[in-house]
Amino acid sequence: MGERPTILITGAGIGGLTAALTVASAGFDVVICERTAELSEIGAGIQLSPNAGRVLDSLGLDAAIRDVAIEPDAIDVMSGVSGGRIASLPVAAFRKRYGAPYRVIHRADLQTILAAAVNKATDIRLLLGTTVEAVLPRGGESFVRLKGQRDEVIQAAAVIGADGVWSATRERITGAFDPEPVGRTAWRTVIPRDNIPDTLPTNRVGLWMGPNAHLVHYPIARGAAVNVVAIVDEVWDKPGWNARGDYRRIAERFNTWPAAVRAIVTAPQGWQKWALTSVDPGGRWAEGNTALLGDAAHAMVPFLAQGAAMAIEDAAVLANCLKASPANIPTALAAYEAERKPRVMRVWNAARRTGEHYHMTGRMAGLRDTALRLVGPRLMLMQNDWIYRWQPGSPGSAQD
């Protein structure tokens, strides 16, 4: 690492690693501080929409992602009441409309690709098993005391908190909003190829909508497994992301759903569950030379599959703002917040509304299904144009 200003990033998840790569490419040295001793991405699958894919492609990662990701045949919207298909969107339409693909990938595969790029970079240091002990502002920079395998103090031009929904960095920003429970839980499992029910298509994304719950499944690990996420209305506040889920509970929750769903729910050997928690993006993201990124700033419900995508977008915009004002970091971070907040708030609110639509009951659910059948796949895609067409630096990119 050279004499360039150093940016400290806390957290080596997808957002933190992507930010390290974008910020280094903008002319800064980067230190990533990760509290765990080894990288272990929480969760199994992730959906990569075109807006996120463009950023990763700009970092030269598209070929590596293409090797391990899957471009499904279609996204099927299914009725959790009748079992019938409500609508189907061919995934090839994404490439045709947006010039970039829609893919699904194992989170660990994406993290491995990002980490490999980070480890190759001479201007990025990844410190595992390391925490921030203190941040001491001095002049326009901060002296940061790190505790890990080797304690050290680094001089940082900025501290970027990419440390998730329970961010410690957020505590250093006056006016940042705290996490709030959503009143729903997510259940996650992976079904290996040998256990996949015959009724489950292995190269399609399935979205099942039903009363007070929905279920999503899609292929991962080059098609060797299917990722399943079920989200139910449930008040449960145990902390963490990996609580053991009793399969009898989730099976009972879906015992009146169509046979195909019951087969999915009872196929796995183990489930994990966690309480959905969100962070309102209306709070403050930046103060002085400290800023938040990804879930630390705006954790959102997963109903639009945009949580990781927003963190990846954040990374691109952060780098552009730092590059534009390298001599005035507070100005750069304020510009980053100002550009990102309107778009993220719109996505955050849209995700909440989408969750309400997925979990409708009775007459309202019937009207929803009829409307989806009538609009067809083309209009289904068009309603999210403003999400998928985004690219960093384009006019109006904050709110398109």
XYZ file of C-alpha atoms in Angstrom:
400
model
C 0.000 0.000 0.000
C 1.271 3.450 -0.891
C 0.963 7.039 0.277
C -2.630 7.543 -0.799
C -5.298 8.367 1.812
C -6.592 5.297 3.638
C -10.272 4.433 3.968
C -11.206 2.006 6.754
C -14.210 -0.253 6.071
C -15.744 -2.241 8.906
C -17.367 -5.463 7.743
C -16.358 -7.881 4.993
C -19.758 -8.917 3.731
C -20.869 -8.338 0.170
C -21.267 -4.574 0.684
C -17.946 -4.104 2.480
C -15.913 -6.132 -0.016
C -17.539 -4.415 -2.993
C -16.884 -1.015 -1.420
C -13.239 -1.920 -0.879
C -12.856 -2.651 -4.585
C -14.702 0.446 -5.796
C -12.952 2.786 -3.338
C -9.509 1.389 -4.193
C -10.246 1.910 -7.884
C -11.103 5.534 -7.054
C -7.552 6.189 -5.833
C -7.527 5.271 -2.138
C -5.828 2.653 -0.024
C -8.313 0.501 1.872
C -8.225 -1.467 5.109
C -11.138 -3.849 5.772
C -11.708 -4.757 9.394
C -13.761 -7.952 9.902
C -14.504 -9.239 13.396
C -14.898 -12.914 12.425
C -11.788 -15.047 12.057
C -12.888 -16.365 8.669
C -15.278 -15.168 6.011
C -18.628 -16.898 6.272
C -21.480 -15.183 4.460
C -24.812 -15.561 6.248
C -27.534 -17.014 4.072
C -27.566 -19.327 1.106
C -28.860 -17.645 -2.018
C -28.891 -14.169 -3.459
C -30.642 -12.732 -6.490
C -28.477 -10.465 -8.653
C -30.602 -8.036 -10.652
C -29.158 -5.936 -13.520
C -28.538 -2.827 -11.383
C -26.217 -4.783 -9.077
C -24.701 -6.780 -11.916
C -23.545 -3.634 -13.720
C -21.456 -2.561 -10.726
C -19.860 -5.990 -10.370
C -19.186 -6.096 -14.111
C -17.436 -2.713 -13.890
C -15.055 -4.311 -11.378
C -14.135 -7.036 -13.868
C -16.022 -9.767 -12.000
C -18.645 -10.771 -14.562
C -16.747 -13.772 -15.945
C -16.131 -15.212 -12.485
C -19.763 -14.679 -11.511
C -21.006 -16.202 -14.752
C -19.047 -19.383 -14.015
C -20.878 -20.059 -10.738
C -24.190 -18.198 -11.048
C -27.354 -19.430 -12.729
C -29.561 -17.553 -15.158
C -32.919 -19.289 -14.602
C -35.423 -19.957 -17.342
C -38.238 -17.979 -15.750
C -39.730 -16.465 -12.614
C -43.057 -18.100 -11.817
C -45.616 -16.423 -9.575
C -47.752 -19.124 -7.965
C -50.899 -19.210 -5.869
C -50.454 -20.584 -2.374
C -54.205 -21.213 -2.304
C -55.045 -22.922 -5.600
C -51.562 -24.128 -6.568
C -51.966 -22.625 -10.033
C -49.525 -20.401 -11.877
C -50.612 -16.771 -11.776
C -47.957 -15.353 -14.092
C -44.559 -16.231 -15.534
C -41.718 -13.912 -16.544
C -39.017 -15.310 -18.876
C -35.649 -14.318 -17.440
C -34.255 -13.696 -20.938
C -36.415 -10.556 -20.906
C -33.987 -8.957 -18.454
C -31.071 -9.116 -20.886
C -33.234 -7.867 -23.732
C -34.700 -4.961 -21.784
C -31.754 -3.913 -19.582
C -28.669 -5.194 -21.384
C -27.691 -7.126 -18.268
C -28.808 -10.460 -16.838
C -30.839 -11.537 -13.847
C -28.959 -14.266 -11.985
C -29.126 -16.297 -8.806
C -25.984 -17.271 -6.923
C -24.902 -18.760 -3.625
C -23.918 -15.926 -1.287
C -20.732 -17.736 -0.328
C -19.754 -17.992 -4.019
C -20.190 -14.255 -4.508
C -18.281 -13.475 -1.325
C -15.463 -15.797 -2.449
C -15.226 -13.970 -5.790
C -15.138 -10.576 -4.087
C -12.600 -11.737 -1.490
C -10.335 -13.164 -4.199
C -10.338 -9.794 -5.982
C -9.620 -8.026 -2.690
C -6.721 -10.354 -1.898
C -5.183 -9.722 -5.319
C -5.302 -5.953 -4.861
C -2.082 -4.375 -3.598
C -3.953 -1.356 -2.240
C -6.388 -3.299 -0.011
C -5.685 -5.073 3.288
C -8.252 -7.497 4.730
C -7.852 -7.971 8.493
C -9.848 -10.923 9.834
C -10.570 -11.435 13.519
C -10.161 -7.702 14.066
C -12.391 -5.123 15.752
C -12.324 -1.349 16.105
C -11.422 -0.468 19.682
C -11.443 3.317 19.379
C -11.691 6.108 16.822
C -9.785 9.267 17.758
C -10.456 12.249 15.458
C -7.496 14.505 14.845
C -7.534 17.253 12.271
C -9.283 16.046 9.169
C -8.560 12.381 9.810
C -8.964 9.747 12.498
C -6.560 7.499 14.328
C -8.242 4.115 14.616
C -7.084 1.566 17.168
C -7.620 -1.997 15.958
C -7.597 -5.092 18.128
C -6.923 -8.455 16.524
C -4.180 -10.939 15.860
C -1.907 -7.919 15.746
C -3.051 -4.753 17.496
C -2.302 -1.608 15.528
C -3.284 1.995 14.986
C -4.041 3.242 11.486
C -4.573 6.747 10.207
C -7.824 6.829 8.233
C -9.281 9.578 6.085
C -12.724 7.987 6.539
C -14.426 5.170 8.421
C -17.172 3.370 6.491
C -19.528 1.138 8.455
C -20.547 -1.823 6.324
C -21.073 -3.890 9.460
C -24.694 -4.868 9.010
C -28.018 -4.245 10.693
C -26.468 -4.356 14.194
C -23.709 -1.943 13.157
C -21.343 -0.663 15.839
C -20.247 2.131 13.501
C -23.799 3.508 13.454
C -23.442 4.402 17.141
C -20.870 7.038 16.135
C -23.335 8.954 13.937
C -25.717 11.367 15.623
C -29.223 10.970 14.237
C -28.765 7.494 12.742
C -31.861 5.335 13.196
C -31.834 2.094 15.192
C -33.035 -1.297 13.896
C -36.716 -2.111 14.356
C -38.453 -5.518 14.242
C -40.782 -6.101 11.298
C -43.094 -8.678 12.886
C -42.127 -11.433 10.468
C -39.633 -14.262 10.473
C -37.648 -15.736 7.613
C -36.965 -19.470 7.419
C -34.141 -20.676 5.211
C -32.971 -24.059 4.000
C -31.085 -25.636 1.122
C -32.333 -28.784 -0.588
C -29.547 -30.883 -2.165
C -30.190 -32.224 -5.645
C -30.846 -35.777 -4.421
C -33.635 -34.572 -2.120
C -35.379 -32.206 -4.506
C -39.056 -33.201 -4.939
C -40.052 -34.270 -8.446
C -42.642 -31.490 -8.529
C -40.029 -28.754 -8.006
C -38.612 -27.181 -11.221
C -34.851 -26.912 -10.788
C -34.095 -24.094 -13.230
C -36.888 -21.673 -12.421
C -37.528 -19.194 -9.632
C -40.781 -19.866 -7.827
C -42.664 -17.281 -5.783
C -45.639 -18.686 -3.879
C -47.999 -16.112 -2.369
C -50.554 -17.011 0.276
C -52.342 -15.847 3.434
C -49.891 -14.124 5.778
C -46.888 -15.906 4.246
C -44.938 -16.499 1.074
C -42.216 -18.868 -0.100
C -39.454 -18.430 -2.681
C -37.214 -21.109 -4.193
C -34.476 -20.982 -6.823
C -31.413 -23.002 -7.906
C -27.932 -22.343 -6.510
C -24.499 -24.016 -6.518
C -24.495 -24.557 -10.297
C -27.841 -26.313 -9.963
C -26.662 -28.776 -7.309
C -29.175 -27.452 -4.789
C -32.282 -25.332 -4.390
C -32.406 -22.398 -1.984
C -35.705 -22.016 -0.142
C -36.830 -19.018 1.901
C -40.217 -18.888 3.598
C -41.401 -15.696 5.287
C -44.298 -15.769 7.720
C -46.093 -13.242 9.884
C -44.722 -14.029 13.332
C -43.604 -12.000 16.336
C -40.256 -13.435 17.414
C -37.271 -11.457 18.613
C -34.412 -13.866 19.234
C -31.216 -12.158 17.994
C -28.941 -13.588 15.334
C -29.264 -15.102 11.887
C -28.825 -18.805 12.478
C -31.337 -19.974 15.079
C -32.366 -23.555 14.547
C -35.876 -23.805 13.125
C -38.149 -26.702 14.051
C -39.283 -28.168 10.731
C -42.541 -29.264 12.360
C -43.410 -25.605 12.952
C -42.789 -24.560 9.362
C -44.533 -27.682 8.053
C -47.541 -26.862 10.216
C -47.505 -23.278 8.965
C -47.856 -24.471 5.350
C -49.966 -27.593 5.923
C -52.987 -26.155 4.070
C -50.972 -24.969 1.074
C -50.792 -26.888 -2.235
C -49.066 -30.286 -2.302
C -46.079 -28.887 -4.214
C -45.341 -26.429 -1.399
C -45.814 -29.082 1.280
C -43.308 -31.279 -0.550
C -40.772 -28.430 -0.568
C -41.269 -27.638 3.106
C -40.913 -31.230 4.279
C -37.993 -32.202 2.003
C -35.091 -30.548 3.899
C -33.412 -31.994 6.958
C -32.809 -28.663 8.661
C -34.123 -25.106 8.779
C -32.680 -21.887 10.153
C -34.776 -18.877 11.062
C -34.293 -15.248 11.987
C -36.445 -12.268 12.819
C -36.723 -9.708 10.023
C -35.343 -6.366 11.171
C -35.196 -3.106 9.245
C -33.359 0.207 9.544
C -35.290 3.236 8.321
C -33.073 5.002 5.735
C -34.520 8.358 6.783
C -31.965 8.582 9.586
C -28.544 10.119 9.186
C -25.921 8.101 7.298
C -22.860 10.333 7.534
C -21.202 12.583 10.066
C -17.784 14.119 9.539
C -15.529 11.444 8.128
C -17.770 8.510 9.151
C -20.521 6.994 6.994
C -22.736 3.927 6.767
C -23.260 1.557 3.851
C -25.705 -1.247 3.112
C -27.748 -2.766 5.936
C -26.042 -0.535 8.504
C -27.769 2.435 6.860
C -30.942 0.931 5.419
C -31.619 -2.739 6.175
C -34.802 -3.572 4.301
C -37.314 -6.386 4.057
C -36.398 -8.852 1.293
C -39.578 -8.703 -0.783
C -37.911 -7.055 -3.786
C -34.618 -8.974 -3.390
C -32.769 -5.634 -3.338
C -30.954 -5.631 0.021
C -27.576 -6.739 -1.334
C -28.151 -4.803 -4.568
C -28.553 -1.548 -2.638
C -25.289 -2.198 -0.775
C -23.533 -2.842 -4.084
C -24.990 0.380 -5.507
C -23.887 2.227 -2.359
C -20.320 1.061 -2.971
C -20.272 2.475 -6.484
C -21.688 5.863 -5.486
C -19.442 6.133 -2.426
C -16.372 5.636 -4.599
C -17.539 8.229 -7.121
C -18.151 10.801 -4.386
C -14.778 10.169 -2.741
C -13.058 10.480 -6.098
C -14.838 13.780 -6.759
C -13.765 15.327 -3.408
C -10.637 13.486 -2.240
C -9.365 16.517 -0.302
C -12.640 17.057 1.571
C -13.907 13.737 2.889
C -16.847 15.131 4.917
C -18.120 16.835 1.760
C -17.722 13.591 -0.191
C -19.613 11.560 2.411
C -22.390 14.146 2.646
C -22.723 14.014 -1.150
C -22.874 10.206 -1.003
C -25.728 10.325 1.507
C -27.561 12.997 -0.457
C -27.367 11.016 -3.702
C -28.239 7.616 -2.267
C -30.958 8.422 0.247
C -33.859 9.313 -2.125
C -33.409 6.155 -4.194
C -32.875 3.841 -1.229
C -35.912 5.265 0.582
C -38.010 4.593 -2.499
C -36.772 0.998 -2.766
C -37.144 0.497 1.009
C -40.770 1.636 0.949
C -41.545 -0.345 -2.206
C -40.199 -3.506 -0.566
C -42.500 -3.012 2.428
C -45.519 -2.511 0.185
C -44.613 -5.583 -1.844
C -44.555 -7.654 1.332
C -48.079 -6.532 2.135
C -49.194 -7.576 -1.353
C -47.562 -11.005 -1.052
C -49.345 -11.753 2.238
C -52.849 -10.610 1.293
C -55.848 -12.732 2.248
C -59.373 -13.280 0.996
C -60.901 -10.922 -1.555
C -57.851 -8.663 -1.725
C -55.641 -11.648 -2.608
C -58.076 -12.602 -5.371
C -57.970 -9.099 -6.827
C -54.164 -9.116 -6.667
C -53.963 -12.411 -8.569
C -56.413 -11.209 -11.222
C -54.424 -8.031 -11.735
C -51.181 -10.007 -12.165
C -52.789 -12.283 -14.731
C -54.058 -9.295 -16.694
C -50.878 -7.195 -16.771
C -48.714 -10.010 -18.125
C -44.940 -10.460 -17.902
C -43.990 -7.344 -19.866
C -45.825 -4.991 -17.523
C -44.621 -6.972 -14.504
C -41.077 -6.099 -15.542
C -41.865 -2.509 -16.475
C -43.147 -1.649 -13.001
C -39.613 -2.159 -11.672
C -37.820 -0.402 -14.524
C -36.744 2.357 -12.150
C -34.902 -0.238 -10.057
C -33.236 -2.282 -12.774
C -32.183 0.515 -15.139
C -30.047 2.235 -12.519
C -26.359 2.739 -13.107
C -23.880 4.895 -11.200
C -23.289 8.375 -12.552
C -26.301 8.442 -14.860
C -28.470 11.561 -14.840
C -31.088 11.279 -12.136
C -29.620 7.997 -10.909
C -30.666 8.786 -7.366
C -34.375 8.670 -8.088
C -35.029 7.067 -11.479
